[in-house]
Coordinates of C-alpha atoms in Angstrom, one line a residue:
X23 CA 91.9 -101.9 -76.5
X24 CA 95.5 -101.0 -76.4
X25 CA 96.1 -103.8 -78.1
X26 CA 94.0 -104.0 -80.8
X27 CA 95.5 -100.5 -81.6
X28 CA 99.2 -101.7 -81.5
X29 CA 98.0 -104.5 -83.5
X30 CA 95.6 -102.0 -86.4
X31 CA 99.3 -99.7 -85.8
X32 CA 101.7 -102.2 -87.0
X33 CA 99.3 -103.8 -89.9
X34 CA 98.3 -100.4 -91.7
X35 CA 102.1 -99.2 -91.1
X36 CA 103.4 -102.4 -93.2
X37 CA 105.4 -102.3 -90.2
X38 CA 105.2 -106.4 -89.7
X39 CA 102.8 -109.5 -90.6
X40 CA 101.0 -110.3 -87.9
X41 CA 101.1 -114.3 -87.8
X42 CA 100.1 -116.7 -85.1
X43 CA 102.1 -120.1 -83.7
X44 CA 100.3 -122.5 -85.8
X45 CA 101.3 -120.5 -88.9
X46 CA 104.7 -119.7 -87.8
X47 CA 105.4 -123.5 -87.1
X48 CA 104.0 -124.4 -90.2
X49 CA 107.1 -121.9 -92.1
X50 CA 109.5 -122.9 -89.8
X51 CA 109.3 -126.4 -88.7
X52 CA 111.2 -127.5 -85.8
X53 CA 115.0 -128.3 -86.6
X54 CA 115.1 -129.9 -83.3
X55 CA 112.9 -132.7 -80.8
X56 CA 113.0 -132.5 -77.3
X57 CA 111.5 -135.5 -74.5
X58 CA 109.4 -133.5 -72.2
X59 CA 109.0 -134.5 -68.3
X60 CA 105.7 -136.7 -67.9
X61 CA 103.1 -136.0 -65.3
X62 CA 104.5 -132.4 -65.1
X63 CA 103.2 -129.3 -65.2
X64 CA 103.9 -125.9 -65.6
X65 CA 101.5 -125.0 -62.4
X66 CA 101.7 -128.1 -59.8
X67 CA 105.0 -128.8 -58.2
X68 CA 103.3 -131.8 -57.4
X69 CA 103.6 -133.1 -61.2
X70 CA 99.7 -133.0 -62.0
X71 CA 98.4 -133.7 -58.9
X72 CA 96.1 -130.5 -59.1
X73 CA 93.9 -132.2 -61.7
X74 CA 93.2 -135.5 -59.3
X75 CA 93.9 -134.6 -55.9
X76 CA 94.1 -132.1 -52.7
X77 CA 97.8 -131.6 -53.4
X78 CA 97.4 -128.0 -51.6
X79 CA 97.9 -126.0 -54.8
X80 CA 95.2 -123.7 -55.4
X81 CA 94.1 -119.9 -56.0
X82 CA 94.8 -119.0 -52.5
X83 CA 92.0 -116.9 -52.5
X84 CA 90.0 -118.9 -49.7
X85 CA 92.0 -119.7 -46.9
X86 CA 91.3 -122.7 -44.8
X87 CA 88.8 -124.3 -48.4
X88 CA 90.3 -127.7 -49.2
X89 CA 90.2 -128.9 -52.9
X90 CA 89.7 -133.1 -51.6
X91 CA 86.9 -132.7 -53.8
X92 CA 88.9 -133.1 -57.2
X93 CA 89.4 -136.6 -56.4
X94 CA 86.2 -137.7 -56.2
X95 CA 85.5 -135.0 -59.2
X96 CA 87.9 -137.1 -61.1
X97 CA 87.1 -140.5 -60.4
X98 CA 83.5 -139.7 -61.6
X99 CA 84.8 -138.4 -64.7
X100 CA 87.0 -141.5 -65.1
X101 CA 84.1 -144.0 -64.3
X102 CA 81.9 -141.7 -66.8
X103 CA 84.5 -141.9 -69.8
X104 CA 85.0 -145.7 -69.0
X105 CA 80.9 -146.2 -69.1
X106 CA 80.5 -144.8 -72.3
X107 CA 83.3 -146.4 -74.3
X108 CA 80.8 -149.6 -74.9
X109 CA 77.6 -147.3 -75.7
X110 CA 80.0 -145.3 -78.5
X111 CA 81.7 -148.9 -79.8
X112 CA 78.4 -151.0 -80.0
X113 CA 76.1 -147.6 -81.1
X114 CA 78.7 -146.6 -84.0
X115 CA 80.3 -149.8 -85.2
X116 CA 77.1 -151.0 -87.6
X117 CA 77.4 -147.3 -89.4
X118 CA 81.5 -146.5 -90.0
X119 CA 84.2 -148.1 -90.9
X120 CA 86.0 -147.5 -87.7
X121 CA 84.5 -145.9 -85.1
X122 CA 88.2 -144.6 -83.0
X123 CA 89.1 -143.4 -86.7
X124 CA 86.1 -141.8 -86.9
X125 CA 86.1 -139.9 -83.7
X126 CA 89.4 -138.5 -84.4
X127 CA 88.3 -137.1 -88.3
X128 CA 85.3 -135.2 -86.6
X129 CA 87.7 -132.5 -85.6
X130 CA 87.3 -131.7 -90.1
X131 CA 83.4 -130.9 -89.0
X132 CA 84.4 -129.3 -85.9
X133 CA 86.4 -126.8 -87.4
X134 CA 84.3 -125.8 -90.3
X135 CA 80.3 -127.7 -89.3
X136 CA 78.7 -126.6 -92.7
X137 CA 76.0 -129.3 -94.2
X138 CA 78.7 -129.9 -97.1
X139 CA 81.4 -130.8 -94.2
X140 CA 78.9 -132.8 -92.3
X141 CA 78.1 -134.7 -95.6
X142 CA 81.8 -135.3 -96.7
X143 CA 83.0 -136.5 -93.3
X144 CA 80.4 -139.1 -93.4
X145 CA 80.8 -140.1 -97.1
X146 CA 84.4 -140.5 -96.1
X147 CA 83.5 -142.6 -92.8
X148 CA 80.8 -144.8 -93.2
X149 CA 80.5 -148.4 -93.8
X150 CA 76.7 -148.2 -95.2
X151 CA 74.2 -146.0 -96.3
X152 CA 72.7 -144.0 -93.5
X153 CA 69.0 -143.0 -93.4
X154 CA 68.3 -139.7 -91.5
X155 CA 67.8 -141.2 -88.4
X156 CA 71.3 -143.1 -88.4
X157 CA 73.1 -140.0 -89.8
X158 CA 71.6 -138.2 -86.5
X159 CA 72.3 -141.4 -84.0
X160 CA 75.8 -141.3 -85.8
X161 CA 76.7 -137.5 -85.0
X162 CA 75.0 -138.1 -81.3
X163 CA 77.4 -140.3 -80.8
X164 CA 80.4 -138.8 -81.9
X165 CA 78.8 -135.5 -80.1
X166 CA 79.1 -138.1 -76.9
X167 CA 82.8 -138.8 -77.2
X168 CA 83.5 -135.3 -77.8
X169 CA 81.5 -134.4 -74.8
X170 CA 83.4 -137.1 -73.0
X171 CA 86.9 -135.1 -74.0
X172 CA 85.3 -131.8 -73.0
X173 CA 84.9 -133.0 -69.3
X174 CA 88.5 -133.3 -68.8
X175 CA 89.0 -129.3 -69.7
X176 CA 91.6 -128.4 -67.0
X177 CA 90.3 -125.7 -65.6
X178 CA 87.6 -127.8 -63.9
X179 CA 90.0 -128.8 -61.7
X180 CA 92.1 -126.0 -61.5
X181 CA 90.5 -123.6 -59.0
X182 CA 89.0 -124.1 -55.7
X183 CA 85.8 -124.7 -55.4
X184 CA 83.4 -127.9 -57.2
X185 CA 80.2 -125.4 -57.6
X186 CA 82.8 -122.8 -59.0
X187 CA 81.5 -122.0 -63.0
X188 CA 84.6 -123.9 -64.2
X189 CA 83.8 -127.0 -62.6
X190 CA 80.4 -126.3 -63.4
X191 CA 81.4 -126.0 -66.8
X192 CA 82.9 -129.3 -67.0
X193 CA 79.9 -131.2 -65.2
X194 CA 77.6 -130.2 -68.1
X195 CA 79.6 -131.4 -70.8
X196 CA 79.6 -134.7 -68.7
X197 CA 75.8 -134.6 -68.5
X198 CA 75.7 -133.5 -71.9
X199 CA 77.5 -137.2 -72.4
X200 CA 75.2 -139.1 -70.5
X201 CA 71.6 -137.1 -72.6
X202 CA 73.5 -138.3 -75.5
X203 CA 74.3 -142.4 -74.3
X204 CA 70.6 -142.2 -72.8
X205 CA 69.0 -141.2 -76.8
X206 CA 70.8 -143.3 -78.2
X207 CA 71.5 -146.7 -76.4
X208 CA 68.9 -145.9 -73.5
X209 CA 71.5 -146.3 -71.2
X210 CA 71.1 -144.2 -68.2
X211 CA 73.8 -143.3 -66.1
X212 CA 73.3 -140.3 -64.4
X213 CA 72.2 -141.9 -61.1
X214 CA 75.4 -143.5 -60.7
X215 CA 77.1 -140.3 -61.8
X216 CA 75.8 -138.2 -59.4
X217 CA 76.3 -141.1 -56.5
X218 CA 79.9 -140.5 -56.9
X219 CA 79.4 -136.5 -57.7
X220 CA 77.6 -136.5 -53.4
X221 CA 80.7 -137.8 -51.9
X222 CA 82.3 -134.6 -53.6
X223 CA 81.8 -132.1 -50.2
X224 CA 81.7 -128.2 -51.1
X225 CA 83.4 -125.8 -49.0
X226 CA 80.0 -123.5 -49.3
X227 CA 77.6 -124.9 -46.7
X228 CA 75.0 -124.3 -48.9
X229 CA 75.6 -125.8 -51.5
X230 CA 76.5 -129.4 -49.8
X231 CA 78.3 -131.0 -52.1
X232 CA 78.8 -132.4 -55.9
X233 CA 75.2 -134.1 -56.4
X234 CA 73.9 -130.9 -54.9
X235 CA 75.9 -129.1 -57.8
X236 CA 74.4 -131.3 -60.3
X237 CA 70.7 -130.9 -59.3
X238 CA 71.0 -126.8 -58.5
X239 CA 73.5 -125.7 -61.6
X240 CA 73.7 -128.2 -64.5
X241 CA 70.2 -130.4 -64.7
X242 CA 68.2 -127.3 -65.0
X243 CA 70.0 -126.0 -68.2
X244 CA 70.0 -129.5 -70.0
X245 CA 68.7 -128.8 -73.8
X246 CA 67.0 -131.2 -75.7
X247 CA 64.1 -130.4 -78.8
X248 CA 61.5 -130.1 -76.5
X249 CA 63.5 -126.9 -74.4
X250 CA 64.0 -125.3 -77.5
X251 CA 60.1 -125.7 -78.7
X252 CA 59.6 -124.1 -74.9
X253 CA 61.8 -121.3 -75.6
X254 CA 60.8 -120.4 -78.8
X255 CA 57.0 -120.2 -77.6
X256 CA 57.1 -118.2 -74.9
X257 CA 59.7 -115.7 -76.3
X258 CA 57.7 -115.5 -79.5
X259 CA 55.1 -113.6 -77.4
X260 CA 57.7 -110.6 -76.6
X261 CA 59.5 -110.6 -80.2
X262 CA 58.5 -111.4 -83.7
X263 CA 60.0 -114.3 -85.3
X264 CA 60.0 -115.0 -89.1
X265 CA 59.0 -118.4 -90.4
X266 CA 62.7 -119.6 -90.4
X267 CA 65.2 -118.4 -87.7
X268 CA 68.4 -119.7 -85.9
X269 CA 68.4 -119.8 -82.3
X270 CA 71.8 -120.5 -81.6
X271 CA 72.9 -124.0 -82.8
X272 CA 69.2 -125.0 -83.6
X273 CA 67.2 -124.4 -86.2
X274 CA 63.4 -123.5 -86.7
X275 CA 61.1 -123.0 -89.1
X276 CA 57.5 -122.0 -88.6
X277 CA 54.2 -123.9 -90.4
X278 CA 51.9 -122.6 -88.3
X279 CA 51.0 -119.3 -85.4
X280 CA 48.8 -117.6 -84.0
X281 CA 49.3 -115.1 -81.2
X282 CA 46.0 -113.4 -79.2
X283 CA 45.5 -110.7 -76.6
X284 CA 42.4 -111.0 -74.1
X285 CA 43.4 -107.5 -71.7
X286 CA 47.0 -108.0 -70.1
X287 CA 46.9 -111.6 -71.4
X288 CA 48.5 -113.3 -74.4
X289 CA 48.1 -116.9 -76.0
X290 CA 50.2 -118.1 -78.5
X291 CA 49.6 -121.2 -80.5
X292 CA 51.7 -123.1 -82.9
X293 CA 53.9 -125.4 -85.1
X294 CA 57.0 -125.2 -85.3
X295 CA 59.9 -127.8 -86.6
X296 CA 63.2 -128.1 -84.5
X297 CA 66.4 -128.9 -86.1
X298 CA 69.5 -129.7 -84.3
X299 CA 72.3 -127.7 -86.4
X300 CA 75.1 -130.7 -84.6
X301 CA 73.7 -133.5 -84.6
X302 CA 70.8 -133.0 -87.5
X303 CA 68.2 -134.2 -85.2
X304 CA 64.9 -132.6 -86.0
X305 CA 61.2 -133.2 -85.0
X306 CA 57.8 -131.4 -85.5
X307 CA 56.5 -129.7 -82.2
X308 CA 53.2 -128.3 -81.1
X309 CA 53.1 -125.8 -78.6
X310 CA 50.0 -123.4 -76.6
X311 CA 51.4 -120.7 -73.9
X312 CA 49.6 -118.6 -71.6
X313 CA 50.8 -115.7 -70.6
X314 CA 48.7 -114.3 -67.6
X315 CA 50.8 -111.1 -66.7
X316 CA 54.3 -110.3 -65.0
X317 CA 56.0 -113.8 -64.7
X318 CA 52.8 -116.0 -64.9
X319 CA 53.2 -118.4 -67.6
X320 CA 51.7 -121.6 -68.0
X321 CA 52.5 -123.2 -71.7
X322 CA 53.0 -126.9 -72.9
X323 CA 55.5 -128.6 -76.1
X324 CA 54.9 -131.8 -77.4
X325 CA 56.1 -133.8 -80.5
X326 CA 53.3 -133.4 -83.0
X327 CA 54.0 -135.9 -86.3
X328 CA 51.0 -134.8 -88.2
X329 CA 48.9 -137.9 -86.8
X330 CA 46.9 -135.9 -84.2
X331 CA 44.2 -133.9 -84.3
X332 CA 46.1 -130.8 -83.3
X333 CA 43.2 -128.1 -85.3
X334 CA 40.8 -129.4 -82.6
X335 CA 42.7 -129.2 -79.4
X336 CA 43.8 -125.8 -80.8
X337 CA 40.8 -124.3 -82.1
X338 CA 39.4 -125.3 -78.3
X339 CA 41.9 -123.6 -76.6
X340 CA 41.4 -120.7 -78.5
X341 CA 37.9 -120.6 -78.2
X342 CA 37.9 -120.6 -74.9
X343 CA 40.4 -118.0 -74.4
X344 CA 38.6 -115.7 -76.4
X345 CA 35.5 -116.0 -74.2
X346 CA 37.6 -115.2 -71.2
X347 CA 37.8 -118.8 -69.8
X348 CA 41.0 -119.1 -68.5
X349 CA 40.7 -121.9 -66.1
X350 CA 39.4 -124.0 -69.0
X351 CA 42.3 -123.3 -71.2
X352 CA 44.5 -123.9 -68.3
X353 CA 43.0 -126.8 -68.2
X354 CA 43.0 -128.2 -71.6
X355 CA 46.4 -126.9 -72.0
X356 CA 47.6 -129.6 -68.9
X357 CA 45.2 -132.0 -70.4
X358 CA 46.5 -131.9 -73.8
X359 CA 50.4 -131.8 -73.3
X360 CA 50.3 -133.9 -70.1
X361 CA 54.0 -133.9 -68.0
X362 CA 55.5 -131.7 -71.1
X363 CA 54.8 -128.1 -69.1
X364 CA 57.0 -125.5 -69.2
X365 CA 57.3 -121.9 -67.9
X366 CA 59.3 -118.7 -67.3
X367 CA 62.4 -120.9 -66.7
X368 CA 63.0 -123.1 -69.6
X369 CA 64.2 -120.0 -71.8
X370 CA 67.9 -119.7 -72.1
X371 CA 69.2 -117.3 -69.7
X372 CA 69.9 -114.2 -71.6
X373 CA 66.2 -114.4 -73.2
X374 CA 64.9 -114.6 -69.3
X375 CA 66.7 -111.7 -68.5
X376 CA 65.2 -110.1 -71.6
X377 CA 61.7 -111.1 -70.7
X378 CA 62.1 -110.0 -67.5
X379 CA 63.2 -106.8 -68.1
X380 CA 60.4 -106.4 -70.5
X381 CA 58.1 -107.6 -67.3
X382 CA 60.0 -105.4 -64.6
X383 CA 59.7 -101.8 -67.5
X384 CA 56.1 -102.5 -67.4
X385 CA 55.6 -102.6 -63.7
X386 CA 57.1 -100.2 -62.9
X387 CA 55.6 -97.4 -65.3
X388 CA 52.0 -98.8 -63.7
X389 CA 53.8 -98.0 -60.0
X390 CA 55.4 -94.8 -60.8
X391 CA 52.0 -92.7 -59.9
X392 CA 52.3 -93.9 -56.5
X393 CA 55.4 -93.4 -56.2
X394 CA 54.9 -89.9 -57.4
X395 CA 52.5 -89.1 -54.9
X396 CA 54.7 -90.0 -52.0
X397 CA 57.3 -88.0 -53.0
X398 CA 55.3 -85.0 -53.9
X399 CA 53.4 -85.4 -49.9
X400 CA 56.4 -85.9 -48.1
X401 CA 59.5 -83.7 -49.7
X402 CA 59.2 -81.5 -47.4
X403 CA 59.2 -83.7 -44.3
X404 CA 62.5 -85.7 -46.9
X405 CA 64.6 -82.5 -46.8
X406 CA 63.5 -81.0 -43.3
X407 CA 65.1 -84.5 -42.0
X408 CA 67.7 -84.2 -44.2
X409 CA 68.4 -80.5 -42.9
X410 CA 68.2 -82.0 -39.6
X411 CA 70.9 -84.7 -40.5
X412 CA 68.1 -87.0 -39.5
X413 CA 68.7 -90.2 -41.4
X414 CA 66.3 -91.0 -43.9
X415 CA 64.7 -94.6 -43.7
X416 CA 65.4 -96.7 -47.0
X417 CA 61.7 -96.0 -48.3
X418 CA 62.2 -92.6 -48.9
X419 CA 65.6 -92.9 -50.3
X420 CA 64.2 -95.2 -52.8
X421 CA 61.6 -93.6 -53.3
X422 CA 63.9 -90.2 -54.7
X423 CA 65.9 -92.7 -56.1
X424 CA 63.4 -94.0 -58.0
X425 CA 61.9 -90.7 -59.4
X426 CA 64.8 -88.9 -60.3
X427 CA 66.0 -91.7 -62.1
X428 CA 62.8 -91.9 -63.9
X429 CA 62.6 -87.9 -64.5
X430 CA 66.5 -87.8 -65.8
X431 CA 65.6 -90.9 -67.9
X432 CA 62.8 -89.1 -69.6
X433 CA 65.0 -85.5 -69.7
X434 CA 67.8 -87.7 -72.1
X435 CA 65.3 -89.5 -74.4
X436 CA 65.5 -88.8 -78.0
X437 CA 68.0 -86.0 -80.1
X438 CA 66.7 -83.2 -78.8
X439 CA 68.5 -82.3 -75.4
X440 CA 65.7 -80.0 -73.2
X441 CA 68.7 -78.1 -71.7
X442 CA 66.3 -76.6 -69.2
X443 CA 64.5 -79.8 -68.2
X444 CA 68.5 -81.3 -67.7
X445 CA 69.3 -78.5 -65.5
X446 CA 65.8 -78.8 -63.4
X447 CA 66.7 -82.9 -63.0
X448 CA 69.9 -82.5 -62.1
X449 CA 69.5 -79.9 -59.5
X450 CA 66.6 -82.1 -57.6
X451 CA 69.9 -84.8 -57.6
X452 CA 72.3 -82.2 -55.8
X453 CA 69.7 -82.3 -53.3
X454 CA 70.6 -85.1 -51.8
X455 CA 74.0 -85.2 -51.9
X456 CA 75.7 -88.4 -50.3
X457 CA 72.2 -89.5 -49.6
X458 CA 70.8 -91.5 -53.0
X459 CA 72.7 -93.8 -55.3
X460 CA 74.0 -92.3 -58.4
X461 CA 74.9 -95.4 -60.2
X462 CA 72.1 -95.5 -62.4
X463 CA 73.0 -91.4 -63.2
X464 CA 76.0 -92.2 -64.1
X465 CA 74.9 -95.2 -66.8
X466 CA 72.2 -92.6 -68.4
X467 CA 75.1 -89.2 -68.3
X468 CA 77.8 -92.2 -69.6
X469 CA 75.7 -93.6 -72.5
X470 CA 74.0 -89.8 -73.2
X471 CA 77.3 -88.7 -74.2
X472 CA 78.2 -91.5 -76.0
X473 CA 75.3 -90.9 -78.3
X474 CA 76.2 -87.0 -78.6
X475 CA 80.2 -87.7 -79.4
X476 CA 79.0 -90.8 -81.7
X477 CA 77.0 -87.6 -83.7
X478 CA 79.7 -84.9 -83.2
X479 CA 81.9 -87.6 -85.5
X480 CA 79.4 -87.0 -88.2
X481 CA 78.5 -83.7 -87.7
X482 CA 79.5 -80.4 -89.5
X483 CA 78.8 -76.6 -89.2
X484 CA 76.2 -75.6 -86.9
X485 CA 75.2 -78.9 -85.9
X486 CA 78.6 -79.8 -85.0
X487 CA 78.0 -76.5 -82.8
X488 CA 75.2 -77.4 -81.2
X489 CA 75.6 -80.7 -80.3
X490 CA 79.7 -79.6 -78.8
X491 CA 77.4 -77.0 -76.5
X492 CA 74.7 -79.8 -75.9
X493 CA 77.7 -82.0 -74.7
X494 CA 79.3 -78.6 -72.3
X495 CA 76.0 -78.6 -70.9
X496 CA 75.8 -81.9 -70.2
X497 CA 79.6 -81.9 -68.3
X498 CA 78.2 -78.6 -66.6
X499 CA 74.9 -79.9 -65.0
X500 CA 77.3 -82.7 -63.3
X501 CA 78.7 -79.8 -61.1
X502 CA 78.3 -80.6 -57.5
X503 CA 77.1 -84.2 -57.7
X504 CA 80.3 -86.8 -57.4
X505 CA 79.7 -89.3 -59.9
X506 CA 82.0 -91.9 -61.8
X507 CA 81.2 -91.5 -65.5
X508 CA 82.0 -94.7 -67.9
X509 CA 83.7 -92.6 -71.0
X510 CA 85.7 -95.2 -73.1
X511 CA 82.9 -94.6 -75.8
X512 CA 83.1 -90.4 -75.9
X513 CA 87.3 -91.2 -75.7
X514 CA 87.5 -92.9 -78.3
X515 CA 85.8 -90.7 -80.5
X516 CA 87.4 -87.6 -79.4
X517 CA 90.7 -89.5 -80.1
X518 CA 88.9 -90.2 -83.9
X519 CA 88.4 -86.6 -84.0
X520 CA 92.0 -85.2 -83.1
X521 CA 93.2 -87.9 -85.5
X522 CA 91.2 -87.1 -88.7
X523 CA 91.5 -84.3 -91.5
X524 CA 88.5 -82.6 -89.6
X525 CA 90.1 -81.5 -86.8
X526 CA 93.6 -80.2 -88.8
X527 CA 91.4 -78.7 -91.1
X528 CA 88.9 -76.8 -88.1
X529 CA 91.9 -76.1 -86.4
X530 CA 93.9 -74.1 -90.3
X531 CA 91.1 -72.2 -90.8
X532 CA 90.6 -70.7 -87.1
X533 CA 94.1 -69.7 -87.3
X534 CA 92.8 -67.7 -90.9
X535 CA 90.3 -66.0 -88.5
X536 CA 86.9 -68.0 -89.4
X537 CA 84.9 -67.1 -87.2
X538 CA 82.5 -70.6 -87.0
X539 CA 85.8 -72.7 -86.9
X540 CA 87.7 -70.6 -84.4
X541 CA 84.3 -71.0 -82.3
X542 CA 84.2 -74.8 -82.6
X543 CA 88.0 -75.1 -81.8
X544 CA 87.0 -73.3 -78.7
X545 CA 84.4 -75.5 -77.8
X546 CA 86.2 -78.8 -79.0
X547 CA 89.6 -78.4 -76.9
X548 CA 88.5 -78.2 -73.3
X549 CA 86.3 -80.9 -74.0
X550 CA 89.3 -83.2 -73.8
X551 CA 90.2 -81.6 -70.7
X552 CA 86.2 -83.1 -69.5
X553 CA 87.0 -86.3 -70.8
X554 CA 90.3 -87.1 -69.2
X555 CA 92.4 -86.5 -72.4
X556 CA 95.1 -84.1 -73.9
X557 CA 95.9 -83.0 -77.0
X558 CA 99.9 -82.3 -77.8

């Protein structure tokens, strides 16, 4: 933050022009060549041992971990690279003119992939016309070597553990290589990868070792057209999507969908066309999920051409779900999309989280009652142990977690601040003082005045009023309960406000004796003092 402010200081001052190396080098080109050291490095006094052996340099932050593993990490990557030279040579030499050549113009889409890019680096590099599928299997391939550059990102070797997310990192981009050599030459090397990845030991017991890393952290995130038909079905039953939508570096576009509710239960049916936005791979998919409640989901994607009779297998499914059948459409949904099931965990990972927490909001408003009623039967026996200094077991703790929580949750909803309902919430928390948790208080008071300051910005005359009284209140309920608040938001738009004509202007006509102003000036400058800042 500070520097983005020196940076928005010096540009709308005209006190300099912000410029970057690549410019700067460009202006002023180098008057002089130097002959740097090789195998050196600014971070190995070993040369570059760090990136292909257990030369001893490391974080330091695990004493007595050995990094032996980077060997083996390396000579997998080295094999890999070598392995895949012939699959990119034989796969891309009928298309382009020259395939090394090739590989090095791609960095033109790279730095600007639009179609018209895409379409001019080929015109520019191939030695025939290319049909669809060639202009795909030619990107794949290209994708491949670049895939096969990404591996070697330093930082994969850099730190100190192989299941650490930098080495991680690097692993996927390798088996991102060997998807691409399996499509398109049918070549499979991943069993010989991962042979060399299992004589790569961890220093985390659990975790074994480098095939172990493969199998745990990188094959379950491997995309292909099929994972993204999965993920756009079952997230299409928590969202709307429109016909055509982006879903990252994909492409989709909708021709057919239905979504029905039976109770707590959802089907959603479809067809749906997935387009690679890289490689411009694209195939039509049919899809049926089932979703039974919380994380029960049992769905199936399969590539659908138009040459089945999809209406039928659908129009069964749905019939059945309609008349309650479940087992049958579990059933037919197996039958029908044989080995291509799918569930909960082929969405990407954000979308899980999102799903979940969709999931996990609607438990627990169905649990709060119960949760109610032990807390209402057993306060008193809560505080009488508490009076006792008695400690109180982890049930009831989260149980008054969990209430107040819920009530203070409720209290901050909407514009309108229930002062009264604030107060009564936040004395049941200086009840237990020491006792309960107060991180999730201090996310709801932290993001609550956020909201208020980000309408005090806007705000004039008596609203402005209000909502600077709504905000003391706020500050004032907190007294007696030690909490960390998060403020950077309410900061910075206090800062906004000193800074603006608003506040100079407040500020003139208080000192002319106007009463409203002279009130708000009141109210506005010890609110600094709550959120950690001064005004000179």
């Amino acid at each position: 933050m500070a520097l983005v402010y020196c940076l928005h200081h010096i540009e709308s001052h005209d006190l300099a022009r912000i410029t970057i190396y690549g410019e700067y080098l460009e202006n002023h080109p180098p008057q002089h060549e130097v002959e740097i050291i090789e195998n050196s490095s600014w971070s190995c006094i070993h040369g570059v041992e760090r990136w292909k052996s257990d030369c001893g340099c490391c974080s330091g932050m695990n004493p007595g971990w050995n990094q032996a593993w980077r060997a083996t990490l390396r000579g997998a990557m080295d094999w890999l690279r070598d392995s895949l030279i012939d699959v990119y040579q034989n796969g891309l030499s009928p298309f382009v003119k020259d395939p090394w050549l090739a590989r090095d113009n791609y960095i033109e889409v790279l730095l600007n992939r639009t179609p018209e890019t895409i379409k001019r680096f080929l015109a520019e590099n191939q030695s025939v016309d290319l049909a669809p599928s060639d202009r795909a299997r030619v990107l794949k391939l290209l994708e491949m070597q670049r895939h096969a550059m990404l591996m070697y990102t330093s930082c994969g070797w850099f730190f100190d553990e192989i299941s650490g997310i930098e080495t991680v990192q690097v692993i996927r981009y390798a088996a991102r290589a060997m998807q691409l050599a399996r499509e398109t030459a049918g070549v499979d090397l991943e069993p010989a990868y991962v042979e060399i990845l299992a004589r790569a030991q961890s220093n985390v017991p659990r975790i074994r070792d480098g095939a172990a890393v493969y199998e745990d952290l990188v094959r379950p995130v491997t995309l292909d057209l099929l994972r993204i038909g999965a993920h756009y079905a079952i997230s299409s039953l928590f969202k709307w999507y429109p016909e055509k939508l982006k879903i990252f570096c994909y492409s989709a576009e909708s021709s057919h969908y239905k979504q029905l509710e039976m109770g707590l239960q959802k089907l959603a049916l479809g067809k749906v066309r997935i387009r690679s936005d890289v490689t411009l791979e694209e195939a039509g998919l049919s899809f049926s999920v089932l979703h039974m409640g919380e994380q029960n989901f049992i769905g199936g994607v399969k590539y659908y051409e138009g040459n089945e009779s999809w209406d039928d297998i659908h129009g069964k499914i749905q019939e059945d779900f309609l008349k309650g059948d479940v087992s049958t459409v579990i059933t037919s949904i197996d039958h029908y999309y044989e080995s291509h099931d799918f569930g909960l965990w082929h969405l990407f990972r954000d979308e899980q989280r999102n799903v979940m927490e969709r999931i996990t909001d609607k438990t627990l408003h169905a649990i709060e009652p119960d949760f109610r009623k032990v807390y209402d039967s057993y306060l008193p026996l809560m505080l009488a142990m508490q009076n006792l200094r008695t400690p109180l077991p982890k049930i009831f703790l989260s149980t008054v977690e969990f209430i107040l929580n819920g009530d203070l949750a409720r209290v901050l909803e909407g514009n309108d601040l229930d002062l009264e309902r604030l107060a009564k919430a936040m004395a049941e928390f200086k009840r237990w003082p020491g006792d309960i948790d107060t991180s999730n208080l201090s996310f709801l008071i932290s993001r609550k005045l956020g909201e208020l300051m980000g309408r005090l910005e806007n705000a004039r005359g008596a609203e402005s009023l209000a909502l600077l009284s709504d905000i003391e209140a706020v500050f004032n309920s907190l007294e007696g309960i030690d909490v960390e608040l998060d403020l950077w938001k309410a900061q910075n738009i206090y800062f906004n406000l000193i800074n603006n004509h608003f506040f100079s202007d407040m500020k003139e006509n208080a000192e002319q004796g106007k009463p409203e102003a002279g009130e708000w000036v009141e109210k506005f400058i010890p609110l600094g003092d709550r959120l950690k800042l001064r005004i000179y």
